[in-house]
Backbone as numpy.savetxt, mean C-alpha at the origin, in Angstrom:
# Nx Ny Nz CAx CAy CAz Cx Cy Cz
-16.55 21.32 -24.36 -15.28 20.63 -24.34 -15.32 19.59 -23.22
-14.89 18.33 -23.50 -14.93 17.29 -22.48 -13.94 17.57 -21.35
-14.31 17.15 -20.14 -13.46 17.31 -18.97 -12.66 16.02 -18.78
-11.34 16.15 -18.57 -10.49 14.98 -18.34 -10.78 14.40 -16.97
-10.91 13.08 -16.90 -11.15 12.40 -15.64 -9.82 11.85 -15.15
-9.40 12.18 -13.92 -8.11 11.68 -13.43 -8.15 10.17 -13.23
-7.00 9.51 -13.30 -6.97 8.07 -13.02 -7.22 7.82 -11.55
-7.51 6.57 -11.22 -7.67 6.20 -9.82 -9.11 6.02 -9.42
-9.35 5.88 -8.12 -10.68 5.57 -7.62 -11.75 6.58 -8.00
-11.39 7.86 -8.21 -12.39 8.86 -8.53 -12.90 8.72 -9.97
-12.15 8.02 -10.80 -12.53 7.85 -12.20 -13.70 6.87 -12.30
-14.35 6.89 -13.44 -15.45 5.96 -13.69 -14.91 4.53 -13.60
-15.72 3.60 -13.06 -15.25 2.23 -12.93 -14.87 1.65 -14.29
-13.78 0.92 -14.29 -13.34 0.24 -15.49 -12.98 -1.19 -15.11
-12.83 -2.04 -16.09 -12.48 -3.43 -15.74 -11.19 -3.47 -14.94
-11.16 -4.31 -13.93 -9.97 -4.43 -13.09 -8.83 -5.07 -13.87
-7.61 -4.57 -13.68 -6.46 -5.20 -14.31 -5.99 -6.46 -13.56
-6.63 -6.75 -12.43 -6.25 -7.89 -11.61 -6.90 -9.17 -12.12
-6.33 -10.33 -11.79 -7.02 -11.58 -12.10 -8.42 -11.56 -11.49
-9.38 -12.11 -12.17 -10.79 -12.03 -11.75 -11.01 -12.53 -10.34
-10.36 -13.63 -9.95 -10.58 -14.18 -8.61 -10.04 -13.24 -7.53
-8.93 -12.60 -7.79 -8.38 -11.63 -6.84 -9.27 -10.39 -6.77
-9.68 -9.86 -7.91 -10.54 -8.68 -7.94 -11.84 -8.94 -7.18
-12.38 -10.15 -7.33 -13.63 -10.50 -6.65 -13.45 -10.66 -5.15
-12.27 -11.08 -4.71 -12.01 -11.33 -3.30 -11.70 -10.06 -2.51
-11.21 -9.02 -3.17 -10.85 -7.79 -2.47 -12.09 -7.06 -1.97
-12.03 -6.59 -0.73 -13.11 -5.77 -0.16 -12.55 -4.36 -0.02
-12.97 -3.49 -0.91 -12.47 -2.13 -0.95 -13.36 -1.21 -0.13
-12.79 -0.08 0.31 -13.61 0.91 1.00 -14.45 1.67 -0.01
-15.19 2.67 0.45 -16.10 3.41 -0.44 -15.37 4.16 -1.55
-14.06 4.40 -1.37 -13.26 5.08 -2.40 -12.58 4.08 -3.33
-12.84 2.78 -3.12 -12.23 1.76 -3.97 -10.83 1.36 -3.55
-10.48 1.64 -2.29 -9.12 1.41 -1.81 -9.07 0.29 -0.76
-7.90 -0.31 -0.66 -7.64 -1.32 0.36 -6.33 -0.92 1.06
-6.28 -1.14 2.38 -5.09 -0.82 3.17 -3.97 -1.81 2.83
-2.75 -1.28 2.70 -1.58 -2.10 2.43 -0.53 -1.86 3.51
-0.34 -2.85 4.36 0.68 -2.80 5.40 1.99 -3.22 4.75
3.03 -2.39 4.93 4.32 -2.67 4.32 5.29 -3.11 5.42
5.94 -4.26 5.18 6.81 -4.87 6.17 8.15 -5.22 5.54
9.23 -5.00 6.27 10.57 -5.41 5.81 10.60 -6.93 5.80
10.97 -7.52 4.67 10.84 -8.97 4.48 11.75 -9.81 5.39
12.93 -9.31 5.74 13.87 -10.15 6.48 13.88 -9.91 7.99
13.34 -8.78 8.45 13.31 -8.48 9.89 11.89 -8.46 10.45
10.89 -8.47 9.57 9.47 -8.38 9.94 9.09 -7.02 10.52
9.96 -6.03 10.41 9.69 -4.68 10.89 8.54 -4.07 10.07
7.51 -3.55 10.75 6.42 -2.88 10.06 6.89 -1.48 9.71
6.88 -1.15 8.42 7.44 0.10 7.94 6.40 1.21 7.80
5.26 0.89 7.22 4.27 1.94 6.91 2.95 1.32 6.50
1.97 2.18 6.33 0.66 1.80 5.79 0.39 2.71 4.60
-0.03 2.12 3.50 -0.42 2.89 2.33 -1.75 2.37 1.81
-2.24 2.98 0.75 -3.53 2.61 0.18 -3.35 2.24 -1.29
-4.08 1.21 -1.71 -4.01 0.75 -3.09 -5.40 0.55 -3.65
-5.56 0.91 -4.92 -6.73 0.49 -5.67 -6.26 -0.67 -6.55
-7.13 -1.16 -7.43 -6.78 -2.31 -8.26 -5.56 -2.03 -9.14
-5.49 -0.83 -9.71 -4.36 -0.51 -10.58 -3.05 -0.44 -9.80
-3.06 0.17 -8.63 -1.85 0.24 -7.81 -1.39 -1.16 -7.40
-2.33 -2.02 -7.03 -1.98 -3.39 -6.67 -1.42 -4.13 -7.89
-2.04 -3.95 -9.03 -1.55 -4.57 -10.26 -0.11 -4.13 -10.56
0.14 -2.84 -10.48 1.49 -2.33 -10.73 2.49 -2.91 -9.73
2.08 -2.99 -8.45 2.94 -3.55 -7.42 3.26 -5.01 -7.71
2.27 -5.76 -8.14 2.45 -7.19 -8.38 3.23 -7.49 -9.66
3.29 -6.55 -10.58 3.88 -6.85 -11.89 5.17 -6.09 -12.20
5.57 -5.14 -11.35 6.76 -4.34 -11.67 7.94 -4.56 -10.72
7.69 -5.17 -9.56 8.76 -5.35 -8.59 8.98 -4.15 -7.69
8.19 -3.09 -7.87 8.25 -1.88 -7.04 6.85 -1.60 -6.49
6.79 -1.04 -5.28 5.50 -0.76 -4.66 4.92 0.54 -5.19
3.65 0.48 -5.61 2.89 1.64 -6.05 1.68 1.80 -5.14
1.44 3.04 -4.69 0.28 3.35 -3.86 -0.63 4.31 -4.62
-1.84 4.49 -4.07 -2.72 5.53 -4.55 -2.78 6.58 -3.46
-2.36 7.81 -3.76 -2.36 8.88 -2.78 -3.76 9.46 -2.65
-4.35 9.34 -1.47 -5.68 9.90 -1.24 -5.65 11.42 -1.25
-4.57 12.02 -0.75 -4.51 13.48 -0.68 -4.24 14.10 -2.06
-3.37 13.48 -2.84 -3.05 14.03 -4.17 -3.91 13.44 -5.28
-4.64 12.38 -4.95 -5.49 11.67 -5.92 -4.70 11.28 -7.17
-3.56 10.61 -6.91 -2.74 10.11 -8.02 -1.90 8.94 -7.53
-1.39 8.18 -8.48 -0.50 7.07 -8.15 0.88 7.61 -7.81
1.54 6.92 -6.88 2.93 7.25 -6.61 3.69 5.98 -6.31
4.83 5.86 -6.96 5.69 4.71 -6.76 6.74 5.09 -5.74
6.75 4.37 -4.63 7.64 4.68 -3.52 9.09 4.73 -3.99
9.74 5.86 -3.73 11.14 6.02 -4.03 11.47 6.79 -5.29
10.46 7.08 -6.11 10.75 7.78 -7.37 11.35 9.16 -7.14
10.93 9.86 -6.10 11.50 11.19 -5.83 12.52 11.16 -4.70
12.33 10.27 -3.73 13.23 10.23 -2.56 14.42 9.30 -2.74
14.30 8.33 -3.63 15.33 7.30 -3.75 15.16 6.18 -2.74
14.16 6.29 -1.86 13.91 5.29 -0.82 12.95 4.23 -1.37
13.50 3.37 -2.19 12.72 2.40 -2.97 12.27 1.22 -2.12
11.09 0.72 -2.43 10.60 -0.52 -1.83 10.57 -1.58 -2.93
11.44 -2.58 -2.79 11.51 -3.69 -3.74 10.58 -4.79 -3.24
9.62 -5.18 -4.03 8.61 -6.17 -3.64 9.24 -7.55 -3.50
8.94 -8.21 -2.37 9.35 -9.59 -2.15 8.14 -10.52 -2.17
7.00 -10.05 -1.64 5.76 -10.84 -1.69 4.58 -9.94 -1.37
3.40 -10.39 -1.78 2.15 -9.70 -1.45 1.15 -10.76 -1.01
0.47 -10.53 0.10 -0.55 -11.44 0.60 -1.80 -10.65 0.95
-2.94 -11.31 0.82 -4.23 -10.72 1.19 -4.68 -11.37 2.49
-5.27 -10.60 3.38 -5.73 -11.18 4.64 -6.99 -12.01 4.41
-7.43 -12.71 5.46 -8.54 -13.66 5.35 -9.86 -13.00 4.96
-10.03 -11.72 5.26 -11.27 -11.02 4.92 -11.20 -10.31 3.58
-10.02 -10.20 3.00 -9.86 -9.52 1.72 -9.86 -8.00 1.83
-9.75 -7.47 3.06 -9.79 -6.01 3.22 -8.46 -5.39 3.60
-7.39 -6.17 3.56 -6.06 -5.65 3.84 -5.02 -6.48 3.10
-3.92 -5.82 2.77 -2.81 -6.48 2.09 -1.56 -6.39 2.96
-0.72 -7.40 2.87 0.60 -7.37 3.49 1.61 -7.40 2.36
2.36 -6.31 2.24 3.37 -6.20 1.19 4.73 -6.30 1.86
5.44 -7.38 1.59 6.77 -7.58 2.16 7.78 -7.07 1.15
8.69 -6.21 1.64 9.60 -5.49 0.76 11.04 -5.54 1.28
11.96 -5.17 0.40 13.31 -4.82 0.81 13.38 -3.31 0.69
13.35 -2.64 1.83 13.31 -1.18 1.90 14.71 -0.60 1.76
14.88 0.36 0.86 16.13 1.09 0.71 15.93 2.46 1.34
16.66 2.77 2.41 16.52 4.07 3.07 15.28 4.13 3.95
14.86 5.35 4.23 13.71 5.59 5.11 12.41 5.22 4.41
11.49 4.62 5.15 10.17 4.32 4.61 9.22 5.50 4.80
9.44 6.28 5.85 8.54 7.37 6.18 8.94 8.67 5.48
7.95 9.45 5.09 8.22 10.73 4.44 8.90 11.73 5.39
8.89 11.43 6.70 9.56 12.31 7.66 11.06 12.02 7.75
11.50 10.95 7.08 12.91 10.60 7.08 13.28 9.51 8.07
12.31 9.01 8.84 12.59 7.93 9.78 12.48 6.57 9.08
13.12 5.58 9.66 13.13 4.24 9.07 11.71 3.73 8.86
10.85 3.89 9.88 9.46 3.47 9.75 8.55 4.65 10.10
7.31 4.55 9.75 6.34 5.59 10.08 5.92 5.51 11.55
6.45 4.52 12.27 6.09 4.32 13.66 7.23 4.65 14.62
8.41 4.99 14.11 9.56 5.32 14.96 9.27 6.52 15.85
9.47 6.35 17.18 9.31 7.45 18.12 7.87 7.90 18.31
6.91 7.07 17.95 5.51 7.47 18.04 4.69 6.52 18.93
5.37 5.94 19.93 4.68 5.02 20.84 3.66 5.77 21.68
2.54 5.14 21.93 1.49 5.67 22.78 1.56 5.02 24.15
1.14 5.72 25.18 1.10 5.16 26.53 -0.07 4.19 26.61
0.23 2.95 26.98 -0.81 1.93 27.08 -0.62 1.10 28.33
-1.69 0.46 28.74 -1.60 -0.56 29.79 -1.36 -1.87 29.08
-0.31 -2.58 29.44 0.01 -3.83 28.76 -0.66 -4.99 29.46
-0.85 -6.05 28.73 -1.43 -7.27 29.27 -0.49 -8.44 29.04
-0.90 -9.60 29.55 -0.10 -10.79 29.29 -1.04 -11.99 29.22
-0.59 -12.98 28.48 -1.40 -14.19 28.32 -1.52 -14.93 29.64
-2.70 -15.51 29.86 -3.03 -16.22 31.08 -2.13 -17.31 31.36
């Protein structure tokens, strides 16, 4: 009996749903994923970091809602489907190296699974600060 292969990076490679030039420009990690920094579009507040493969990026670019690939659950998840804390896509940009994405959103509710506005709230590290010469 054949074994079902789950969708996502663990599945056998298939043609990318992305435009060819975008698919060629992306530099994915060994699991086929690229980091996606999520930022509130009107305040520039950094909300969270998620991971996307080609299908998650395609869904994000074509549906108006952010979709990630969960490394721990090995499945796609659309932000807000269970929590109601939806991320409405405003823009998506690729960095100069093609190894990171900036997804600007209109965040409804908390972005972090802990219930905080951002995944960085209250998590500052002690650092020595510098200043420009």
